[in-house]
PDB file of C-alpha atoms in Angstrom:
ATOM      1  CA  UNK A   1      83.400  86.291 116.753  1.00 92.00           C
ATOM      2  CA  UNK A   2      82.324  84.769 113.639  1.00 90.00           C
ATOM      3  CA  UNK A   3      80.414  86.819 111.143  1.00 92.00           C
ATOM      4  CA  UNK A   4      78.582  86.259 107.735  1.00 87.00           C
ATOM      5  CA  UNK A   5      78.839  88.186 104.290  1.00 88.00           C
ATOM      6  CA  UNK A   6      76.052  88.870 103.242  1.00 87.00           C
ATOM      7  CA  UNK A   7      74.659  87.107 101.313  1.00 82.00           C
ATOM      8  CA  UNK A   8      76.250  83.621 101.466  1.00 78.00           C
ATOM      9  CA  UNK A   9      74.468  80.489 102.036  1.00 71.00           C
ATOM     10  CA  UNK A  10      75.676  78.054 104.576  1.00 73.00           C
ATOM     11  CA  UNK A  11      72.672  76.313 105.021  1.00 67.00           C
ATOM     12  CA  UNK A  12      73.477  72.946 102.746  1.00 63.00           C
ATOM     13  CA  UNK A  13      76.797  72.948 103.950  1.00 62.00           C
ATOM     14  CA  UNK A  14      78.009  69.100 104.558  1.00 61.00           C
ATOM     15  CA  UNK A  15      77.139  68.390 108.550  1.00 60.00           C
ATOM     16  CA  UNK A  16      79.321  65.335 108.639  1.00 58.00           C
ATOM     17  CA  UNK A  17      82.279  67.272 107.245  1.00 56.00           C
ATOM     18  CA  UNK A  18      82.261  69.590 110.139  1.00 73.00           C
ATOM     19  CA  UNK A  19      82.135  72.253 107.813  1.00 71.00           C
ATOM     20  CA  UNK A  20      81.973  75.223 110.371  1.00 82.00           C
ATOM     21  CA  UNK A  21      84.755  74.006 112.110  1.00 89.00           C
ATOM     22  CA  UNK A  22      87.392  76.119 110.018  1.00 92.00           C
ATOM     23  CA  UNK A  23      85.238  79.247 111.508  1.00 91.00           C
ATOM     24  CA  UNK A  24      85.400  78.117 114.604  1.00 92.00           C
ATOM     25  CA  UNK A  25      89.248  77.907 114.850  1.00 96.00           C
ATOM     26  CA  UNK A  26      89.611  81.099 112.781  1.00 97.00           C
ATOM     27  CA  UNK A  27      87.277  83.072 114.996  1.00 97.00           C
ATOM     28  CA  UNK A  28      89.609  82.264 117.809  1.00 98.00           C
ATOM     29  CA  UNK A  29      92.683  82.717 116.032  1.00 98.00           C
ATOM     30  CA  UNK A  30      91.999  86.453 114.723  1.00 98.00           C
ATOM     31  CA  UNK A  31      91.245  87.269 118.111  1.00 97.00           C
ATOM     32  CA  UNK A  32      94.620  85.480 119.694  1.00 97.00           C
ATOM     33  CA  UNK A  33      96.574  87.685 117.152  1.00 97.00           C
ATOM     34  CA  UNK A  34      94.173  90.836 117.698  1.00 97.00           C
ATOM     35  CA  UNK A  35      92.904  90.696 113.960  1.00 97.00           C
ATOM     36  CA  UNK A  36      89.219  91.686 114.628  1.00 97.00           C
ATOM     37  CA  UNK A  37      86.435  89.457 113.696  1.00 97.00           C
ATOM     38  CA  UNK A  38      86.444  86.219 111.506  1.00 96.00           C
ATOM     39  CA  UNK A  39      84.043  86.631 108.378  1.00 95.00           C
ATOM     40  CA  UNK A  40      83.248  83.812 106.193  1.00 90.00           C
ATOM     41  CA  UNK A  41      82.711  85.121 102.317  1.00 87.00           C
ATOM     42  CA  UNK A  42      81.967  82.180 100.757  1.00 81.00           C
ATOM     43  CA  UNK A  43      79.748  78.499 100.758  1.00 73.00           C
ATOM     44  CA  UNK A  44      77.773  77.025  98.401  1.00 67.00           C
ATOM     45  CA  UNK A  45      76.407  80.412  96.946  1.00 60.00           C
ATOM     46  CA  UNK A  46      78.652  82.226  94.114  1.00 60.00           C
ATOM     47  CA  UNK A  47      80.956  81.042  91.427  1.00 61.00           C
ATOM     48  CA  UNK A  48      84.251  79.436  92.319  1.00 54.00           C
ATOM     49  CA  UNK A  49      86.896  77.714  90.475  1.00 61.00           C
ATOM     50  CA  UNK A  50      87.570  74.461  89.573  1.00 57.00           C
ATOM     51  CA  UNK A  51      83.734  74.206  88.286  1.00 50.00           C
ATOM     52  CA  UNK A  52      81.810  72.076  88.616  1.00 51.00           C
ATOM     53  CA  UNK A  53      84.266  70.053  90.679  1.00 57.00           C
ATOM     54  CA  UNK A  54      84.682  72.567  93.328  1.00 63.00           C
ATOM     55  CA  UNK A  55      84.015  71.557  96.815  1.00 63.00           C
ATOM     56  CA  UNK A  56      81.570  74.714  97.520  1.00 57.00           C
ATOM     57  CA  UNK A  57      79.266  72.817  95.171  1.00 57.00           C
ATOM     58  CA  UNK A  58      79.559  69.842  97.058  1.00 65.00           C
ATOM     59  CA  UNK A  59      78.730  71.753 100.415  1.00 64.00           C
ATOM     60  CA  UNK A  60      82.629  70.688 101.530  1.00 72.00           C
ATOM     61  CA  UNK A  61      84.399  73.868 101.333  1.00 79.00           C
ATOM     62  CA  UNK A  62      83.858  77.713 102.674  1.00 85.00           C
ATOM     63  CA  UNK A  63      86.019  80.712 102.204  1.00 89.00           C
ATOM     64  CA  UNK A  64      87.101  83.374 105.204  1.00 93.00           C
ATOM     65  CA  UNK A  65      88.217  86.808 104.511  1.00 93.00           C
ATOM     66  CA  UNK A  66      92.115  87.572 104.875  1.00 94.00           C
ATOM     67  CA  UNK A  67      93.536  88.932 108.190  1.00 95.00           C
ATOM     68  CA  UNK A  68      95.941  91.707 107.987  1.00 95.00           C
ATOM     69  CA  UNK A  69      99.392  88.742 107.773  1.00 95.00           C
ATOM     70  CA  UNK A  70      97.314  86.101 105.396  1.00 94.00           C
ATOM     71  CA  UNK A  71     101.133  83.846 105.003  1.00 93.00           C
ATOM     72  CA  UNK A  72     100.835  83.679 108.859  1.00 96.00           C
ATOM     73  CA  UNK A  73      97.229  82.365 109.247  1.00 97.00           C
ATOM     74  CA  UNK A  74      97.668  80.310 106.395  1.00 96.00           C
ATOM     75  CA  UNK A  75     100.511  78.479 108.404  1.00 97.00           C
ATOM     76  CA  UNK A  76      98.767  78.535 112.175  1.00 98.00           C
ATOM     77  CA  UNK A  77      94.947  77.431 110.266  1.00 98.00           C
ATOM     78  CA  UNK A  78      97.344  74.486 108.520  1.00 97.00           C
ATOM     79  CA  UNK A  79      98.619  73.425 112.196  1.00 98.00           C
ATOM     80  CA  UNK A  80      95.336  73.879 113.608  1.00 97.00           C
ATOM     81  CA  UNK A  81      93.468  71.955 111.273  1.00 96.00           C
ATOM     82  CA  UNK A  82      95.220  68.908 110.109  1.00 96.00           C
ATOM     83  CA  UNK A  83      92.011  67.738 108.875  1.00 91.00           C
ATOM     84  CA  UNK A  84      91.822  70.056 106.394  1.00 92.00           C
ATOM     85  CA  UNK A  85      93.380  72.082 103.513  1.00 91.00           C
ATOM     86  CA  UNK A  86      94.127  75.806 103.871  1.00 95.00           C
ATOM     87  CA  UNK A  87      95.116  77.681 100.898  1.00 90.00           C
ATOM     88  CA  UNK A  88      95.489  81.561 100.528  1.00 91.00           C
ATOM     89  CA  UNK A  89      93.810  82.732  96.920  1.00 82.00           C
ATOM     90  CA  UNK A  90      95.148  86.152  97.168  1.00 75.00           C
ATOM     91  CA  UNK A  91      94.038  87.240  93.617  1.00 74.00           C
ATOM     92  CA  UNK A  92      90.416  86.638  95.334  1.00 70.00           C
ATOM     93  CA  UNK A  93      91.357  87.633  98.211  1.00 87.00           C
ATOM     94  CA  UNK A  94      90.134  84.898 100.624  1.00 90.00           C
ATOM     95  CA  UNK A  95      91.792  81.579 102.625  1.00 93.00           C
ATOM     96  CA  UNK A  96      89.714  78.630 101.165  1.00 90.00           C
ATOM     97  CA  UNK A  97      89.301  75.686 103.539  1.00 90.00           C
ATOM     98  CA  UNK A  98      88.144  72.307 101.985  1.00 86.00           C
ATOM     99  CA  UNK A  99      88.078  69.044 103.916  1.00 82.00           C
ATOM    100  CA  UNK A 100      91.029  66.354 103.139  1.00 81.00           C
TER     101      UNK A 100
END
């Protein structure tokens, strides 16, 4: 299941950069690997780095909160989602997806 923070704003979110599809293939692999629910902490709302370049500004990036083995869904979102880039940001404690 995919769940929200509250709080963050996914309305605005690019619609032609599929933008919901790292959720999507998140959501199914915490629940593959028995990590719970998949919660996305992060769209266009908040401060993030890289500003004002950031894709969150741009409505091309979201953030998901870590799973209990972050290196391994790192490595299975990567596979999964050739389209996009997956990076763990431990010291804020998220996996940011942004589109290629």
């Amino acid at each position: 299941m995919i769940r929200i923070k509250l709080g963050v704003v996914i309305a605005g979110l690019d619609p032609l950069g599929d933008m919901l599809e790292p959720a999507y293939v998140a959501a199914k692999l915490w629940e593959e690997q028995g990590w719970g629910d998949f919660w996305i902490t992060g769209g266009i709302d908040g401060n993030h780095s890289a500003a004002p370049l950031s894709g969150h500004y741009k409505g091309s990036s979201s953030d998901g909160r870590l799973p209990p083995d972050p290196a391994r869904a790192v490595t299975l979102l990567s596979e999964r989602l050739p389209k996009w880039k997956v990076m763990l940001e431990i010291d804020k404690n998220h996996i940011h997806f942004q589109r290629k």
